[in-house]
Amino acid sequence: MNLTRLKHYGLWFILTTSLVAVGWQITALYRIYRDNSLISRMISEHGVQLEKRVSANPELRLARASYLKHKLRYDEALETLNLILDQGDAHFQARVRYNLGNLYLVQAIASVETMAINQALPEIGLAKQAYRQALALDSNFWDAKYNLEVALRLLPEMDRGTTKDDNPQNKNSQLWTTVPGFPRGLP
Amino acid sequence: MRNVWLFLSLSLTLLGCSDTLTQPVRKFEVLTPRPFGYVIGDVIVHKIIIETRPGILLQPSSLPTQGAINRWLNLNEAIITETESDGGHKYHITLNYQIFYAPLEVKMLTLPGFEMAFSMGSKSVGQTVPPWHFTVSPLRELAVRKDAGGEYMRPDAQAEAINADSTVTGFALSLSIALLSAARLASLYGFWPFFRRRNIFKQALRKLDALSADDMDQVLTTMHQALNSLNGQPVFKHRLDIFYRKYPNYRQLGRELNWFFEYSSRYFFIGTENSGNVNLEKIKKLCQNCREIERGSR
């Protein structure tokens, strides 16, 4: 096959491949448009038909989790957030962990309101852990700072009392305790 | 009296020299940020610059370990950079602490100090990094504020619109490539009106398809016109070499073109009988081959 013919068939190959790519990109753009419109509707909390989608975009799943939380479907929201816990960049992961913290904190506050203290304790612990993780990923996440403070006020942490066994060698294995102190503040 | 002063000053100088000579660390500097105005979740960066004498090495294990230091303090990262300096070593240590303390009012806290260890042969010497004090402030008021949903807390982080920039770029790029390659192919196939030269044999072939063996005059004329049109001037058998120099791709059809010119001469000037469809098909085949060269597929 001479060079001229090779160039000619090369042109046909480039045209075919680029047309396939154009088709693929159009499909991808349509999906993005559809997902973005779904995200907008979920944010504005208009009636949304929720369907289980195996390969949905993480941002769409984040919106879905918030929507489910708003509808008090906490277990489904938790399940959705767990699916995207390790996806996306640090900014996205911080937001997922913050929303996870909010989910636990809302449940904890509800448990406190009904005086279900035993149920509230682990929920607050999980909320604090999620907020700490979010702040470790993004130390300028002010909402996470605020809500971590809310959680710490609900369940303050206290230093363990010093005993004569304390020494610098076992500093790393020290424990600290949490004391339930639910402030019943002003309305 | 003068000798006494001289002796005293010399002794003091020597004492000073011996002290710096025996110090394992030539330079020790702790760079700390402002000690106030911190809130929960803030990162505090401490930088330590150390220069050691030759043969003295820092023991990295003596630095605080990454992770929780106490219930409210976390060491996120400890970065050690080592360079050579005057035979010794220069260490730049960056410690990124993060605080998780929620005070009820402005409160002073302390980042614990630690002892850095240096190895000097089989011996070990230490250098103390002093504790550092700073104040941390609360973010919310002492009395708990409530809204319609109970205790006030910041709302969920909203999902962001999916970024389509990379997809749009990919779409524009692949569309451009598709259009460029389609345009090039269209010019090769003679679809552009301003690239008539790419269209010569296409049109000739179309004319030939409409002719039969009985119209051999027109068949030959059409083929001649096509070649002349391509060349911009009449093409003759004895000037084919010039034609090939101008259009080297057509050299591969040299045998067929020779035959065509010989046959045409015989037909027009000697009056050779028309041998029917065989010659027509050969001329059509020649025209087809010329067409393939014209569009660049041969």
PDB file of C-alpha atoms in Angstrom, chain A residues 55-173:
ATOM      1  CA  SER A  55     -23.711   4.575  37.907  1.00  0.00           C
ATOM      2  CA  ALA A  56     -25.052   8.011  38.822  1.00  0.00           C
ATOM      3  CA  ASN A  57     -22.707  10.967  39.090  1.00  0.00           C
ATOM      4  CA  PRO A  58     -21.434  11.569  42.677  1.00  0.00           C
ATOM      5  CA  GLU A  59     -22.841  15.135  42.705  1.00  0.00           C
ATOM      6  CA  LEU A  60     -26.259  13.740  41.793  1.00  0.00           C
ATOM      7  CA  ARG A  61     -25.976  11.223  44.626  1.00  0.00           C
ATOM      8  CA  LEU A  62     -24.999  13.985  47.047  1.00  0.00           C
ATOM      9  CA  ALA A  63     -28.121  15.925  46.032  1.00  0.00           C
ATOM     10  CA  ARG A  64     -30.174  12.755  46.327  1.00  0.00           C
ATOM     11  CA  ALA A  65     -28.891  12.145  49.885  1.00  0.00           C
ATOM     12  CA  SER A  66     -29.829  15.687  50.958  1.00  0.00           C
ATOM     13  CA  TYR A  67     -33.236  15.273  49.370  1.00  0.00           C
ATOM     14  CA  LEU A  68     -33.787  11.964  51.199  1.00  0.00           C
ATOM     15  CA  LYS A  69     -32.657  13.549  54.466  1.00  0.00           C
ATOM     16  CA  HIS A  70     -35.127  16.363  53.931  1.00  0.00           C
ATOM     17  CA  LYS A  71     -37.859  13.737  53.467  1.00  0.00           C
ATOM     18  CA  LEU A  72     -36.699  12.125  56.774  1.00  0.00           C
ATOM     19  CA  ARG A  73     -35.589   8.981  54.933  1.00  0.00           C
ATOM     20  CA  TYR A  74     -32.374   8.867  56.970  1.00  0.00           C
ATOM     21  CA  ASP A  75     -31.363   5.248  56.278  1.00  0.00           C
ATOM     22  CA  GLU A  76     -31.551   5.703  52.524  1.00  0.00           C
ATOM     23  CA  ALA A  77     -29.657   8.990  52.768  1.00  0.00           C
ATOM     24  CA  LEU A  78     -26.934   7.278  54.799  1.00  0.00           C
ATOM     25  CA  GLU A  79     -26.733   4.451  52.279  1.00  0.00           C
ATOM     26  CA  THR A  80     -26.396   6.960  49.419  1.00  0.00           C
ATOM     27  CA  LEU A  81     -23.676   8.959  51.179  1.00  0.00           C
ATOM     28  CA  ASN A  82     -21.705   5.825  51.994  1.00  0.00           C
ATOM     29  CA  LEU A  83     -21.610   5.001  48.286  1.00  0.00           C
ATOM     30  CA  ILE A  84     -19.769   8.236  47.453  1.00  0.00           C
ATOM     31  CA  LEU A  85     -17.585   8.506  50.530  1.00  0.00           C
ATOM     32  CA  ASP A  86     -14.346   7.910  48.634  1.00  0.00           C
ATOM     33  CA  GLN A  87     -15.274   9.445  45.305  1.00  0.00           C
ATOM     34  CA  GLY A  88     -14.288  12.791  43.830  1.00  0.00           C
ATOM     35  CA  ASP A  89     -11.605  15.240  44.916  1.00  0.00           C
ATOM     36  CA  ALA A  90     -10.821  16.479  48.448  1.00  0.00           C
ATOM     37  CA  HIS A  91     -13.391  19.298  48.175  1.00  0.00           C
ATOM     38  CA  PHE A  92     -16.159  16.848  47.265  1.00  0.00           C
ATOM     39  CA  GLN A  93     -15.125  14.311  49.919  1.00  0.00           C
ATOM     40  CA  ALA A  94     -15.158  17.070  52.564  1.00  0.00           C
ATOM     41  CA  ARG A  95     -18.723  17.990  51.573  1.00  0.00           C
ATOM     42  CA  VAL A  96     -19.827  14.340  51.679  1.00  0.00           C
ATOM     43  CA  ARG A  97     -18.369  13.909  55.159  1.00  0.00           C
ATOM     44  CA  TYR A  98     -19.919  17.168  56.333  1.00  0.00           C
ATOM     45  CA  ASN A  99     -23.358  16.090  55.078  1.00  0.00           C
ATOM     46  CA  LEU A 100     -22.809  12.721  56.745  1.00  0.00           C
ATOM     47  CA  GLY A 101     -22.034  14.547  59.991  1.00  0.00           C
ATOM     48  CA  ASN A 102     -25.195  16.615  59.578  1.00  0.00           C
ATOM     49  CA  LEU A 103     -27.215  13.449  59.036  1.00  0.00           C
ATOM     50  CA  TYR A 104     -25.928  11.908  62.267  1.00  0.00           C
ATOM     51  CA  LEU A 105     -26.285  15.179  64.176  1.00  0.00           C
ATOM     52  CA  VAL A 106     -29.904  15.687  63.120  1.00  0.00           C
ATOM     53  CA  GLN A 107     -30.725  12.176  64.278  1.00  0.00           C
ATOM     54  CA  ALA A 108     -28.805  12.739  67.507  1.00  0.00           C
ATOM     55  CA  ILE A 109     -30.685  15.971  68.238  1.00  0.00           C
ATOM     56  CA  ALA A 110     -33.967  14.157  67.530  1.00  0.00           C
ATOM     57  CA  SER A 111     -32.911  11.393  69.936  1.00  0.00           C
ATOM     58  CA  VAL A 112     -32.018  13.980  72.587  1.00  0.00           C
ATOM     59  CA  GLU A 113     -35.398  15.638  72.160  1.00  0.00           C
ATOM     60  CA  THR A 114     -37.063  12.304  72.882  1.00  0.00           C
ATOM     61  CA  MET A 115     -34.617  11.661  75.739  1.00  0.00           C
ATOM     62  CA  ALA A 116     -33.206   8.584  73.969  1.00  0.00           C
ATOM     63  CA  ILE A 117     -29.742   9.384  75.334  1.00  0.00           C
ATOM     64  CA  ASN A 118     -28.238   5.950  74.687  1.00  0.00           C
ATOM     65  CA  GLN A 119     -29.122   6.272  71.047  1.00  0.00           C
ATOM     66  CA  ALA A 120     -27.894   9.856  70.830  1.00  0.00           C
ATOM     67  CA  LEU A 121     -24.394   9.170  72.209  1.00  0.00           C
ATOM     68  CA  PRO A 122     -23.038   7.080  69.326  1.00  0.00           C
ATOM     69  CA  GLU A 123     -24.782   9.323  66.793  1.00  0.00           C
ATOM     70  CA  ILE A 124     -23.037  12.416  68.153  1.00  0.00           C
ATOM     71  CA  GLY A 125     -19.753  10.512  68.221  1.00  0.00           C
ATOM     72  CA  LEU A 126     -20.170   9.602  64.561  1.00  0.00           C
ATOM     73  CA  ALA A 127     -21.136  13.177  63.688  1.00  0.00           C
ATOM     74  CA  LYS A 128     -18.015  14.530  65.365  1.00  0.00           C
ATOM     75  CA  GLN A 129     -15.861  12.001  63.576  1.00  0.00           C
ATOM     76  CA  ALA A 130     -17.384  12.946  60.208  1.00  0.00           C
ATOM     77  CA  TYR A 131     -16.889  16.688  60.842  1.00  0.00           C
ATOM     78  CA  ARG A 132     -13.271  16.121  61.908  1.00  0.00           C
ATOM     79  CA  GLN A 133     -12.650  14.186  58.706  1.00  0.00           C
ATOM     80  CA  ALA A 134     -14.242  16.963  56.656  1.00  0.00           C
ATOM     81  CA  LEU A 135     -12.041  19.544  58.378  1.00  0.00           C
ATOM     82  CA  ALA A 136      -8.944  17.440  57.884  1.00  0.00           C
ATOM     83  CA  LEU A 137      -9.713  17.552  54.147  1.00  0.00           C
ATOM     84  CA  ASP A 138     -10.612  21.247  54.118  1.00  0.00           C
ATOM     85  CA  SER A 139      -9.610  23.279  57.157  1.00  0.00           C
ATOM     86  CA  ASN A 140     -11.487  26.351  55.811  1.00  0.00           C
ATOM     87  CA  PHE A 141     -14.851  24.579  55.826  1.00  0.00           C
ATOM     88  CA  TRP A 142     -16.630  27.021  58.147  1.00  0.00           C
ATOM     89  CA  ASP A 143     -19.955  25.194  58.234  1.00  0.00           C
ATOM     90  CA  ALA A 144     -18.162  22.040  59.369  1.00  0.00           C
ATOM     91  CA  LYS A 145     -16.364  24.040  62.077  1.00  0.00           C
ATOM     92  CA  TYR A 146     -19.658  25.457  63.319  1.00  0.00           C
ATOM     93  CA  ASN A 147     -21.489  22.155  63.377  1.00  0.00           C
ATOM     94  CA  LEU A 148     -18.570  20.367  65.028  1.00  0.00           C
ATOM     95  CA  GLU A 149     -18.829  22.954  67.759  1.00  0.00           C
ATOM     96  CA  VAL A 150     -22.574  22.232  68.005  1.00  0.00           C
ATOM     97  CA  ALA A 151     -21.802  18.527  68.362  1.00  0.00           C
ATOM     98  CA  LEU A 152     -19.075  19.178  70.930  1.00  0.00           C
ATOM     99  CA  ARG A 153     -21.463  21.323  72.977  1.00  0.00           C
ATOM    100  CA  LEU A 154     -24.009  18.518  72.871  1.00  0.00           C
ATOM    101  CA  LEU A 155     -21.453  15.980  74.003  1.00  0.00           C
ATOM    102  CA  PRO A 156     -18.394  17.712  75.487  1.00  0.00           C
ATOM    103  CA  GLU A 157     -15.116  15.861  75.688  1.00  0.00           C
ATOM    104  CA  MET A 158     -13.189  16.009  78.930  1.00  0.00           C
ATOM    105  CA  ASP A 159      -9.579  15.256  79.693  1.00  0.00           C
ATOM    106  CA  ARG A 160      -8.992  12.218  81.775  1.00  0.00           C
ATOM    107  CA  GLY A 161      -7.980  12.942  85.346  1.00  0.00           C
ATOM    108  CA  THR A 162      -4.212  12.768  85.929  1.00  0.00           C
ATOM    109  CA  THR A 163      -3.057   9.786  87.896  1.00  0.00           C
ATOM    110  CA  LYS A 164       0.336   8.876  89.192  1.00  0.00           C
ATOM    111  CA  ASP A 165       0.640   6.220  86.439  1.00  0.00           C
ATOM    112  CA  ASP A 166       0.722   8.908  83.786  1.00  0.00           C
ATOM    113  CA  ASN A 167       4.050   9.358  82.109  1.00  0.00           C
ATOM    114  CA  PRO A 168       5.162  10.634  78.696  1.00  0.00           C
ATOM    115  CA  GLN A 169       5.835   7.112  77.417  1.00  0.00           C
ATOM    116  CA  ASN A 170       2.200   6.068  77.458  1.00  0.00           C
ATOM    117  CA  LYS A 171       0.952   9.464  76.273  1.00  0.00           C
ATOM    118  CA  ASN A 172      -0.146   8.119  72.923  1.00  0.00           C
ATOM    119  CA  SER A 173      -2.309   5.451  74.470  1.00  0.00           C
TER     120      SER A 173
END
